[in-house]
Each structure stands twice: as C-alpha cells, then as structure tokens.
XYZ file of C-alpha atoms in Angstrom:
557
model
C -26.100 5.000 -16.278
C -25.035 7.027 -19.387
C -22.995 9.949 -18.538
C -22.998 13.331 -20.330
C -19.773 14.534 -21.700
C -18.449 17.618 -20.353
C -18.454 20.940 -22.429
C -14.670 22.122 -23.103
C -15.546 24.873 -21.230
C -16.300 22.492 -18.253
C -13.064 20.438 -18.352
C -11.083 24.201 -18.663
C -12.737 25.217 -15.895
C -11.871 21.363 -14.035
C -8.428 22.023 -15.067
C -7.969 25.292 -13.616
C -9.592 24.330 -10.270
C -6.611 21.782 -10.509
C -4.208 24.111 -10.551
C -3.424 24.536 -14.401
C -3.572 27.584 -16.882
C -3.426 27.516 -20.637
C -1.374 24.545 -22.302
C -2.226 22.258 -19.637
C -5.627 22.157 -19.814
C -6.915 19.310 -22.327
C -10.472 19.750 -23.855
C -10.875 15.839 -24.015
C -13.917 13.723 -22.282
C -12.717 12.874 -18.328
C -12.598 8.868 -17.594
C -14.810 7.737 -15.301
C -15.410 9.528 -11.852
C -13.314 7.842 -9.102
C -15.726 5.835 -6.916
C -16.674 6.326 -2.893
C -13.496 5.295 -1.380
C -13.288 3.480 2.143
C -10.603 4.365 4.645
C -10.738 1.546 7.394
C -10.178 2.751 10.973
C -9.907 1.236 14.453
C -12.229 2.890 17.132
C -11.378 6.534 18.223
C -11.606 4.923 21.628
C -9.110 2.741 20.816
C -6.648 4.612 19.136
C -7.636 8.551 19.673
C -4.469 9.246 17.443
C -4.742 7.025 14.547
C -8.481 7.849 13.982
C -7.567 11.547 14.430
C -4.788 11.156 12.086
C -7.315 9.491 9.614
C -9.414 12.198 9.892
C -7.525 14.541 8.898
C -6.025 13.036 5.715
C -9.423 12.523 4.796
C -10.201 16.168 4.879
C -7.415 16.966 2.755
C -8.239 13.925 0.142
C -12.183 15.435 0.062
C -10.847 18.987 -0.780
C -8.927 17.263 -4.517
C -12.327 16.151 -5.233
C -12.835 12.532 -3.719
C -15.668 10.911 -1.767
C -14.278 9.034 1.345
C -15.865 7.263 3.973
C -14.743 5.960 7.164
C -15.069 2.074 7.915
C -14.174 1.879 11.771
C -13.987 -1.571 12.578
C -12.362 -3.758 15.552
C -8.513 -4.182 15.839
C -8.873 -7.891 14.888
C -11.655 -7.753 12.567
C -9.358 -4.870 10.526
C -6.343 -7.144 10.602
C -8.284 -10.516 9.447
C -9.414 -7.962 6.451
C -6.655 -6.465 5.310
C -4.554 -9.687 6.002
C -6.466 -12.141 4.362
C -8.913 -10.459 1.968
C -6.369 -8.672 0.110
C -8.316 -7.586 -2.871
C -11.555 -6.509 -0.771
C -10.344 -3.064 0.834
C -8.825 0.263 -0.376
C -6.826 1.763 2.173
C -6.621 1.422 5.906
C -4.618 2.827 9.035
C -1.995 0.818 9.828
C 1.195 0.514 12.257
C 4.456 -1.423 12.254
C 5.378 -1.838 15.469
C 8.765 -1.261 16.810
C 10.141 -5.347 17.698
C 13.719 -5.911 18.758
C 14.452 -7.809 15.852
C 13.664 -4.375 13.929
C 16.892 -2.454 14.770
C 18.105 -4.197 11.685
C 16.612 -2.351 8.544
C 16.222 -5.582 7.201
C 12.756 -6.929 8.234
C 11.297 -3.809 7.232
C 12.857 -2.864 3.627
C 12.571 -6.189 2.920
C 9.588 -7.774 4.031
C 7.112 -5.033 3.209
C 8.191 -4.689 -0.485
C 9.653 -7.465 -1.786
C 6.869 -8.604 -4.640
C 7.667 -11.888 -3.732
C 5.649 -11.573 -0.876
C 2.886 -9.858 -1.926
C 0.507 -12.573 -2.514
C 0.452 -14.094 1.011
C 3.298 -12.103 3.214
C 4.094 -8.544 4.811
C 3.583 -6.592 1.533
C 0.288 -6.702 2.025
C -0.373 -4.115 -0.103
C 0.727 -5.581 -3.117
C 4.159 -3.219 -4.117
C 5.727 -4.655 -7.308
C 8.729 -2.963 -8.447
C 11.534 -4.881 -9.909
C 14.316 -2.209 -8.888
C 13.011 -2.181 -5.775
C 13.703 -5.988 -5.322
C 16.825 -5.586 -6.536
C 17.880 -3.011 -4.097
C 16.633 -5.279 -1.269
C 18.202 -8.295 -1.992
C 21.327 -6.115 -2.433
C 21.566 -4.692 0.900
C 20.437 -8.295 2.560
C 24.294 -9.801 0.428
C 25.974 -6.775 1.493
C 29.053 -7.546 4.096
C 30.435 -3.838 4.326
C 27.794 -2.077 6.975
C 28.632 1.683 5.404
C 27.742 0.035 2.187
C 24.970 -1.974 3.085
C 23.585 1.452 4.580
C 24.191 3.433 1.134
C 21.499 0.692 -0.229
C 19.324 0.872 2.639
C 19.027 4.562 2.056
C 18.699 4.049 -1.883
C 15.349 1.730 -1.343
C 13.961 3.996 1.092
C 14.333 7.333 -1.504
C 12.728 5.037 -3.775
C 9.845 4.473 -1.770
C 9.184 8.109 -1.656
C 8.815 8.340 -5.813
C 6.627 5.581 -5.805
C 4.308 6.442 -2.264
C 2.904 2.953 -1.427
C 1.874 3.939 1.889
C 1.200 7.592 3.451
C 3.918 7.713 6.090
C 2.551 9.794 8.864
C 4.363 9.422 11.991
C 7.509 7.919 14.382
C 5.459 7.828 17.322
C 7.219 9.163 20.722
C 5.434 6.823 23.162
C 4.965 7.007 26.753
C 5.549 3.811 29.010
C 5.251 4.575 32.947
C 5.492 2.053 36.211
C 4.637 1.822 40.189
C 8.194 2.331 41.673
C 6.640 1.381 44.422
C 5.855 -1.960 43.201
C 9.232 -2.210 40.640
C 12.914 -1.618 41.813
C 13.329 1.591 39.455
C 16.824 0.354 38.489
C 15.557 -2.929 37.601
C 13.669 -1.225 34.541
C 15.621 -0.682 31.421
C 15.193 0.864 28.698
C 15.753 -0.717 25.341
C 16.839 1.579 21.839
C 14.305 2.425 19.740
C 11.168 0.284 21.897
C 11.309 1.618 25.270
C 10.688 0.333 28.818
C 8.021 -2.304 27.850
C 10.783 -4.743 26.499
C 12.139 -8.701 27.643
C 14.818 -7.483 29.704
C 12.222 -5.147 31.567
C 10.266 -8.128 32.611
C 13.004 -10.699 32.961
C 14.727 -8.294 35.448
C 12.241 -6.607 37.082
C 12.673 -6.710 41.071
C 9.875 -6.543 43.036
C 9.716 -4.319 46.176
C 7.214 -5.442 48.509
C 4.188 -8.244 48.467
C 2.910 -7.369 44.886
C 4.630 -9.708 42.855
C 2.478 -9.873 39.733
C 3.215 -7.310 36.987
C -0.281 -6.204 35.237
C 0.196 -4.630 32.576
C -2.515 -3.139 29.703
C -3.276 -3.645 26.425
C -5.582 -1.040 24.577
C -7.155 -4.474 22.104
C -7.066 -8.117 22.155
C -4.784 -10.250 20.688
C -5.721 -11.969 17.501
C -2.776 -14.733 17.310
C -0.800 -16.208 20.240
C 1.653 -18.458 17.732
C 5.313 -19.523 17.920
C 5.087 -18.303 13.891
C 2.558 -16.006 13.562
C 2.261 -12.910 15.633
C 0.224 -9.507 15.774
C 1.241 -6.661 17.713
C 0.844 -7.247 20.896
C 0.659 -11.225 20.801
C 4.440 -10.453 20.097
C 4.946 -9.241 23.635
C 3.299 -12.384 24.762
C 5.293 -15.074 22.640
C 8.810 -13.364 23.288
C 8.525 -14.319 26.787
C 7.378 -17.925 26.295
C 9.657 -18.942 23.495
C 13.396 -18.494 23.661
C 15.504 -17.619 20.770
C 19.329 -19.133 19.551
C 19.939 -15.074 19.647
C 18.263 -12.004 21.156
C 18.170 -8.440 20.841
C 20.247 -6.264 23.574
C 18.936 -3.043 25.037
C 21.453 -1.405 22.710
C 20.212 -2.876 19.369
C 22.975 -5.517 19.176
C 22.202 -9.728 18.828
C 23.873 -11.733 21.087
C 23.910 -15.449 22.390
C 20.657 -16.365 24.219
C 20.070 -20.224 23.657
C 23.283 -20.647 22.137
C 26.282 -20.073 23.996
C 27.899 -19.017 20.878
C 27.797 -18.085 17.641
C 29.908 -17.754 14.506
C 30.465 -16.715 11.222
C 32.263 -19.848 9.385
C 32.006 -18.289 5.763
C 29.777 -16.023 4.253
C 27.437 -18.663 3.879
C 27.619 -20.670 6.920
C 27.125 -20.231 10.415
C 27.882 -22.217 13.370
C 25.575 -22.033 16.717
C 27.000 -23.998 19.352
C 23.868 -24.841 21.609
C 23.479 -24.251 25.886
C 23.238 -27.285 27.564
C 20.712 -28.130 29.880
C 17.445 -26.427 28.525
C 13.963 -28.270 29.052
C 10.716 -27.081 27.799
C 7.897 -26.195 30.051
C 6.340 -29.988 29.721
C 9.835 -31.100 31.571
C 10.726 -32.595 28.190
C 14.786 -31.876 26.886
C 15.100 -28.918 24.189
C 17.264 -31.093 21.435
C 18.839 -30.538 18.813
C 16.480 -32.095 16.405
C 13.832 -29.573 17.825
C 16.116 -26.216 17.083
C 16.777 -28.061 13.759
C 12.923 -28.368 12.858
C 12.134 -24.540 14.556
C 13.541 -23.257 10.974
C 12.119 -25.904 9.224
C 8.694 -25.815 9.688
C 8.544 -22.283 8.913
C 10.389 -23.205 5.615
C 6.435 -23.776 4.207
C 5.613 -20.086 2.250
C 2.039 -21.761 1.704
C 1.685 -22.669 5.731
C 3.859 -19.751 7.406
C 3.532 -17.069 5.166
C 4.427 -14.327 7.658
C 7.407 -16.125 9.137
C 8.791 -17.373 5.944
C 10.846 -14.275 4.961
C 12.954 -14.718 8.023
C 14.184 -18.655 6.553
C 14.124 -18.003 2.625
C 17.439 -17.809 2.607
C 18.733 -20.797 4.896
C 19.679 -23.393 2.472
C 19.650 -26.182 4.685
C 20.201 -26.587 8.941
C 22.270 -29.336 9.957
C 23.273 -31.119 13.511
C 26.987 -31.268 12.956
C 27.689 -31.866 16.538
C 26.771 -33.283 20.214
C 25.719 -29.529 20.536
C 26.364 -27.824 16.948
C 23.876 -26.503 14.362
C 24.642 -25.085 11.258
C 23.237 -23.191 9.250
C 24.084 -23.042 5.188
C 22.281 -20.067 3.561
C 21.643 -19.135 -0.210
C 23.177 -16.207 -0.188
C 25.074 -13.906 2.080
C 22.874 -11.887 4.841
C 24.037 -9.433 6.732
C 21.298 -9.545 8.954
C 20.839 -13.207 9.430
C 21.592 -12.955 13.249
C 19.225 -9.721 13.733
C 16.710 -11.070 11.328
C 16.551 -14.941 11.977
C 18.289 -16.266 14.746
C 17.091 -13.760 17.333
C 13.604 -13.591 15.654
C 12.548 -17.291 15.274
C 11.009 -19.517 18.489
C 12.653 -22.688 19.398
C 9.440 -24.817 19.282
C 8.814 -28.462 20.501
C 9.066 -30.846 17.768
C 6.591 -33.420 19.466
C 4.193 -30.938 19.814
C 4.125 -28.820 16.226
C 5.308 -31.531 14.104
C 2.005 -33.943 14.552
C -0.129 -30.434 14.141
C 2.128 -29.319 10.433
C 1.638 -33.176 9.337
C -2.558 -33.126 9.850
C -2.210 -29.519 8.301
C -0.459 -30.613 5.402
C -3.525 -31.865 3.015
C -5.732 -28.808 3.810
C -6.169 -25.330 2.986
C -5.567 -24.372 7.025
C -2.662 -22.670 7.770
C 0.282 -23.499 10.334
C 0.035 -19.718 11.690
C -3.428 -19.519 12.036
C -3.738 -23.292 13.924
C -4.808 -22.240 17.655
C -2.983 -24.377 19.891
C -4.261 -23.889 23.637
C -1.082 -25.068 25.651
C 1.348 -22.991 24.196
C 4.498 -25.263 25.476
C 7.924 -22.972 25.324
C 11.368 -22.967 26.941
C 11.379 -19.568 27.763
C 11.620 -17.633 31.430
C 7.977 -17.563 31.151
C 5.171 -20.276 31.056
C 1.698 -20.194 29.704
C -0.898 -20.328 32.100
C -4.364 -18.832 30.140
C -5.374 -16.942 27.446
C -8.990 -15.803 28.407
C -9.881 -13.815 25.011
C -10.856 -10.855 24.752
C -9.790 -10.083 28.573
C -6.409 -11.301 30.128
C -3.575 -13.195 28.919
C -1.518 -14.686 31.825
C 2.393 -16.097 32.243
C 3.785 -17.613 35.706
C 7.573 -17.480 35.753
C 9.421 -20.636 34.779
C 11.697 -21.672 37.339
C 13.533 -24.439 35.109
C 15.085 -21.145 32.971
C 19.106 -21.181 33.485
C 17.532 -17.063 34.229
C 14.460 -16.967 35.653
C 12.807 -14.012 35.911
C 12.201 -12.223 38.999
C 8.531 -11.674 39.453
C 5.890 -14.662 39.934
C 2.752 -13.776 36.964
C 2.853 -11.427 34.072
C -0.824 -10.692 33.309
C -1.774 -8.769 30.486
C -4.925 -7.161 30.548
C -7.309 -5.563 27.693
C -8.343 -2.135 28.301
C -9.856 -0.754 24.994
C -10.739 3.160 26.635
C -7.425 5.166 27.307
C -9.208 6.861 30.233
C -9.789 3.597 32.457
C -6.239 2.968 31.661
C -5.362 5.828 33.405
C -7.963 5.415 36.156
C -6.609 1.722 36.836
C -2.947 2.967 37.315
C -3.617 5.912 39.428
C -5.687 3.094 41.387
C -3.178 0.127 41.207
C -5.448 -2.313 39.009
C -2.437 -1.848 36.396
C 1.555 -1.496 37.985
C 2.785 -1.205 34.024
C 1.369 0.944 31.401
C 2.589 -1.060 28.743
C 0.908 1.167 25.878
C -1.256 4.324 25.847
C -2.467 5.186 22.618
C -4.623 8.436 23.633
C -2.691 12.338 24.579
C 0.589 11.266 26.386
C 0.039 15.003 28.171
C -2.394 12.935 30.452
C 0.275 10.314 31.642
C 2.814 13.429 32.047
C -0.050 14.584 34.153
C -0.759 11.543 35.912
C 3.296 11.086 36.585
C 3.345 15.059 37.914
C 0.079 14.388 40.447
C 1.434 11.105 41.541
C 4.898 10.818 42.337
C 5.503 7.217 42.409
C 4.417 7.235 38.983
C 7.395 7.243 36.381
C 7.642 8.152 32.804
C 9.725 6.978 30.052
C 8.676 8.548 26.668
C 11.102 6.685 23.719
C 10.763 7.380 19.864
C 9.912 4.115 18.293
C 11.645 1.845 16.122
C 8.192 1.547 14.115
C 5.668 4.091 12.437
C 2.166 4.933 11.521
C 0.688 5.109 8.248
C -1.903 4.904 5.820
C -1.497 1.863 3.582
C -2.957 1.593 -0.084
C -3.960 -1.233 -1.735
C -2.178 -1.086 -5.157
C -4.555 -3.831 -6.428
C -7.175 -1.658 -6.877
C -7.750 1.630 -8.457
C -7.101 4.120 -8.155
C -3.973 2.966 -6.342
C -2.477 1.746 -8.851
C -1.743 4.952 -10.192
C 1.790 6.386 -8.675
C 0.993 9.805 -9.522
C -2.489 9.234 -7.697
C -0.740 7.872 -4.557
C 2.103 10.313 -4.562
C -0.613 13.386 -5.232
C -2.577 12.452 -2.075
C 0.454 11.833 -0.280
C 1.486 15.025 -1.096
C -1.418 16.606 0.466
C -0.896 15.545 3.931
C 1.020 17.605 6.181
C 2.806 15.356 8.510
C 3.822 18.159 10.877
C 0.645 19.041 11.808
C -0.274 15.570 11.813
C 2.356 14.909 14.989
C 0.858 17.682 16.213
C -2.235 17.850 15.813
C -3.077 13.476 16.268
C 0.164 13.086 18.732
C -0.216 16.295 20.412
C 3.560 16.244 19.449
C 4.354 13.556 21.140
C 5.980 12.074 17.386
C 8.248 12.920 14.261
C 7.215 13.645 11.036
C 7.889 9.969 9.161
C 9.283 9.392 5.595
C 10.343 6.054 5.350
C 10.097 2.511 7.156
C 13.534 3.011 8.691
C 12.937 4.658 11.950
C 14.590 8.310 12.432
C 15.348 5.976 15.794
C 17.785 4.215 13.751
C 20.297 7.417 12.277
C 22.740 5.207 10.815
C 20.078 3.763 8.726
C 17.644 6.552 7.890
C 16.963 8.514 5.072
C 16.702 12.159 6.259
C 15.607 12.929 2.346
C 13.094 9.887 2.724
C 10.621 12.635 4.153
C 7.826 13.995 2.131
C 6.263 16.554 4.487
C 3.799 17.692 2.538
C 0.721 20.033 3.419
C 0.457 21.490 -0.415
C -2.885 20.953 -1.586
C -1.622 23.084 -4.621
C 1.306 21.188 -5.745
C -1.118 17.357 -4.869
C -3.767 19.704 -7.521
C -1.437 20.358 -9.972
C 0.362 16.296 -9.661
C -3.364 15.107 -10.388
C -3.555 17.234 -13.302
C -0.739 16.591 -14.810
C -1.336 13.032 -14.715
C -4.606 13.687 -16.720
C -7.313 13.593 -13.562
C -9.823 16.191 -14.021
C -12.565 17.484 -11.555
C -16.401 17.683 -13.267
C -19.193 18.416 -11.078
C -16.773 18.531 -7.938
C -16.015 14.683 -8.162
C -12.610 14.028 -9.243
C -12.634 11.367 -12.675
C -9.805 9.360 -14.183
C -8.150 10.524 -17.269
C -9.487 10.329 -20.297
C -10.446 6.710 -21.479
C -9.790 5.304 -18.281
C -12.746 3.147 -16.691
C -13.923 2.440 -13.642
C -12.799 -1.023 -13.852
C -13.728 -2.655 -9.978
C -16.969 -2.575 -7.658
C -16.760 -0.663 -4.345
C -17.261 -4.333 -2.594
C-alpha cells in the first residue's frame, strides 16, 4: 500500500506531540509506522499480578503512539514459544524465579546476557553486547568478593543504558502452612526464597496422622529433567536428585554428597565423595556416575540450558577410591554456588544409553521425557499425572531421610480454590499464591492455625523484549518504553504492595550484590516522548513510525 508523505506541518506537529519545540523538530518523511505489537500473557486467573502488571505497561506504551495487543496463552504453551521459537514473538511477561543456587549473582548476570548463549540458552532474548561479556566473564575470574561485587554492580548499571528487559518487580511472596499438621519449628525459612525450600520439606515433622504434605501449584509443569527445569519442575527435581553441594538457609554452599570440598588452586577443586549412597533402583552411586553428571551436560547442542553451569570445567577426573576433581578453564568464583550445588548426580546406566540414541538426531537431552525419574535423593518418584499431581514418597535408603511419608504437588490454576482448599485442608502447604497476598493475611487472621511467612525473593518479574526483531532492536526504543513505566505503582497497583520496585537481575534480597542505582523507576511519559524523539521516531496520524528511511523490515507472524 503506497503511503502519503506527511506535510512539514504534520511531522512539526508529530514532533511537538513528542515532546519537542523548535530545533528538534525535523521536516523529513517518517519511516515506516511501527506494526501491531503482541505482548504475550499467562491467564489473569493464573497470575492476577503479572497480567495486571501487563496491563498496565500496555496503557502507557498505547499513550507514545503504539498498537499492542494481548496474546494470553497457557504457562507451558508461552514457555515452548518463547523458548524455542525465538524469532516468532515480540515481547512477553516473564519471571526468574528465586532458586538456591541464585544467591550467587552469577547464574543470573551471566546466563541471561552472555551472547554466547543467545542462540539456544537463558538469553533468550537475544542481548549482544561485547562489554557486557566482558564484564561477566570478569566477575565469574574474580577471587576478591568486594571486587568481584564492584563488577557485579558495573554489569547491572549497564543493563539499565541498554534496557533489554522492563524490570518491574522483586516480588514479596506469601508462603503459609497447617501448624496443625507441621511442627512450626520444623519450618525454616531460607534467604531470599522463603518457607517453600529443601530443608522445609526434608525437616518437616509431622504432628498427628496426616503425614502427606500437599502442596499447590498455580500451572503444570512442562519439564521434570535432571538437566532441564522450569519453574516449578525445579521444586520437584531438587528433592529427587542430590547435589555434591547445596545451598544453606543462609545463602552459603556446603557439603551435601560430598563430605568435603576444597579449593586445590584456582583452577582445581577436590570433592571427596560420601560413602554409602545408592540410587532409588538399589543400584551404588559411583564415581564414574558423578564423573558423567557434568559430562553429559558438557553437550551446548543437547543441554543448552544446563550448559552454562559446566563451560568452564576443563575436564573431571576420579583421582581417588572416593576423589573427583575438577580442572576448570578459568577461575570461578562461583563454581561451588553455581555448579556443584546446582547440577544432579544422575545414573549413568540410565542417561547414558538415552544421550547415545540422542546423539544422531535433532532431539534434545533436556527435552527427552523419561517416566521413572531414578535419583539418590531423600525423595523418590512415584507419578507424574500431567496436568494434575506430581507425587514423591520419602526414600528411606537417604543417609537423611526426610520426615514425612508423600510430597504431592497439586495444580490449582484459580487463586481462589487455592484458598478454599487450605481453609478446608485439601492443601496443608501453600507453596505459591500468585493472586492479592491481603487474602492469605486474611485467611491467616480468620484461621489461626494458619501461618504466614511473606519473604522478598531472590528473583523478579519483567517484561522481556525480543531484540531480534524490531523495533527492539533499537536501545533508545527499549529504554523510551521502559522509561514510561512506573514501577512504584506497578508494586502497588499489580502486588497490592506486596513487592519492590526492581532495577536489575540482582535481587534487592541480595544487598551485597545489588545495584541501588540499577533502578529506573520511571512513570515519565514526557521524558519516554521526548527519548523517542530524539532518536528520530515521529507520531503521524496517532501511530508512532520509525525514523526517517527506516523500514518495516519483518511480518507480524
């Protein structure tokens, strides 16, 4: 369709709706008008916040001149899209949950931005920047914590010039429990991830016949995997597969599967193995299956997601009757955070057969469903009945078993049943609420026995773009509609302020680490205007276009 130029008096008067006067103004022909946009969202029922939160960025973005639509799709139809059809969506909600193996920046400043994983790992949304990955791999060599921190903080300030995602929110989230059911001092809380952690349901006591902990999940998991995990699937794997290392209740890594642990050199460490362990098929955890638990993963083209936590490791080597070491590339400071308490010890008789009729096909590793998850952690598989329950029996041939008898997770997609099976005892954990934590304050207050732990969480909400396609490409387009969205009324407003105002992927949960001056609060439509303008954007006809010359150069499909 052949479009009419614009009069100069048009594009003054575009200008000055944009916030300019005079000088600024340019009399040349606009580029193309940006095309209908598509926000993808989870259902409100799902996740009242998020799609509230959407909502109202998305009245902001309209008001600079852009058409925006809302895609609301399933939780596992929106990851399967954004995760594997990277070029075929624009921007979507999205959250980074708060895992134990978070409460070292490194995951996180790392993982999501490295451009060597933009093609097939976390950054999903394709962030190149060269000084970026320089500042990353810096802070991954750097010994000295106070120094490692000073780069931490450097990456994070430059994430705010460049704006790759719309940071909205450190959610404060509400976990509760039956202390009738659960010995209240039997249920810890953990830094930065609350009461719904693994020493929570390793040490949880029961107090009377009810033995099972139910607990609630507000969608289905998409990927029960030793190497591949989604949100909540995480939750489920922690408990079946132990770890050489785990993550304390105070954010610190220390001996789990090995009995110890040790820094040799900067680029070698020594984990000195328990003795004893058997997997949940009665079969001996050796050392030739710890060994081949960071090999596998060692495949970026058949464990993409998992591979950032091994790139480094050089080789792993039994050097002992009980001894593994570990050579790495480089120095990392976070290696024990990072890898050892992150990756599963796996059964080398089981995934080895499965990675060797894997290996001349397109398939990958992480996305092979295997139905008898076999572990050697404190909990066994029993079923995973998807979409409804997933369900663990305690393991009894753990040097620490766990308390209780069944861990049964159950999907509850409306926040208001959720409520209505605690107050009723169909649910003894509320594991996750995503709807107005007022109403389990409320529940808690009415019903005695109910208690409340809110925590601020190691992980955030946002709005992701993807910088393959435009208009995302453009920093000054990101950082103008960034600009425009006022996070404080956003944890407000969407959290009922039940969150903090978020800047950065380092958690204000994590003050040694955090950028205070990562935040851009924003809530100036004027100053996101003016930003557009500047970068040559002009409005004509109310539609916001590209700059002059530019083309629309990509299909909305």
């Amino acid at each position: 369709m052949k479009r009419t130029p614009p009069t100069r008096r048009t594009v003054l008067a575009s200008a000055a709706a944009l916030g300019l006067t005079g000088s600024q103004a340019k009399a040349d022909a606009p580029g193309d008008a940006i095309r209908p946009l598509v926000l993808v969202c989870k259902p409100q029922a799902t996740d009242p916040a998020q799609y509230q939160a959407a909502q109202l960025c998305l009245q902001e973005w309209r008001k600079l001149g852009l058409k925006i639509s809302v895609q609301v799709v399933p939780a596992t139809q929106q990851s399967t899209l954004v995760w594997m059809n990277r070029t075929k969506w624009d921007m979507t909600t999205w959250e980074m949950v708060g895992r134990p193996e978070r409460s070292d920046p490194d995951e996180l400043t790392y993982s999501l931005f490295s451009s060597s994983l933009a093609d097939n790992g976390y950054d999903f949304v394709g962030y190149k920047n060269p000084a970026y990955d320089k500042l990353a791999d810096a802070q991954r060599a750097e010994e000295d914590r106070d120094k490692r921190a000073v780069l931490v903080k450097q990456a994070q300030m430059l994430i705010k010039q460049d704006q790759p995602y719309v940071y909205l929110v450190y959610p404060r989230r509400s976990m509760a429990f039956n202390s009738e059911v659960w010995d209240q001092a039997t249920i810890v809380e953990e830094a930065g991830i609350g009461i719904r952690n693994f020493w929570t349901f390793l040490q949880a006591r029961p107090l009377g016949e009810q033995k099972d902990m139910i607990l609630n999940t507000p969608q289905p998991l998409s990927s029960l995997h030793p190497v591949h995990m989604d949100a909540i699937g995480s939750w489920v794997s922690d408990l079946i597969f132990d770890h050489l290392m785990r993550v304390d209740i105070h954010g610190n890594p220390v001996p789990w599967a090995a009995e110890s642990v040790r820094w040799v050199d900067p680029v070698t460490v020594e984990a000195v193995i328990r003795d004893g362990m058997k997997f949940h098929d009665d079969t001996p955890v050796t050392l030739e299956d710890i060994q081949y638990s960071f090999q596998m993963p060692m495949d970026k083209n058949k464990t993409p997601q998992f591979y950032p936590n091994v790139a480094n490791i050089a080789s792993v080597d039994i050097t002992g009757p009980r001894t593994i070491t570990f050579k790495l590339k480089a120095p990392q400071s976070s290696f024990f955070t990072s890898t050892l308490s992150k990756m599963s010890i796996i059964p080398k008789h089981v995934w080895k057969p499965i990675a060797d009729k894997l290996a001349g096909t397109n398939q990958l590793i992480e996305d092979y469903k295997e139905p008898n998850l076999i572990g050697s952690g404190p909990f066994k598989f029993v079923h995973w009945r998807d979409p409804e329950e997933v369900m663990l029996a305690r393991f009894d041939g753990h040097w620490t078993p766990p308390k209780l008898d069944r861990w049964i997770l159950r999907t509850v997609s409306n926040q208001e049943a959720t409520l209505g099976m605690l107050r009723n005892n169909e649910i003894n954990f509320l594991a996750i609420f995503t709807g107005d934590p007022q109403n389990v304050a409320a529940l808690a207050k009415e019903i005695p026995k109910i208690k409340v732990v809110t925590t601020t969480d190691l992980g955030f909400q946002f709005i992701a773009f993807n910088l393959r396609r435009p208009p995302y490409d453009d920093t000054a387009f990101r950082v103008a509609l960034s600009t425009a969205v006022n996070r404080k009324i956003m944890a407000a407003a969407a959290w009922n302020g039940f969150a903090e105002p978020a800047g950065s992927c380092v958690s204000s949960a994590l003050p040694f680490w955090h950028a205070d001056d990562s935040l851009l609060m924003g809530g100036d439509l004027a100053q996101a205007k003016k930003l557009l303008a500047d970068a040559g954007y002009t409005l004509s006809g109310g539609q916001l276009h590209y700059p002059a010359g530019r083309k629309e150069e990509i299909s909305a499909g």
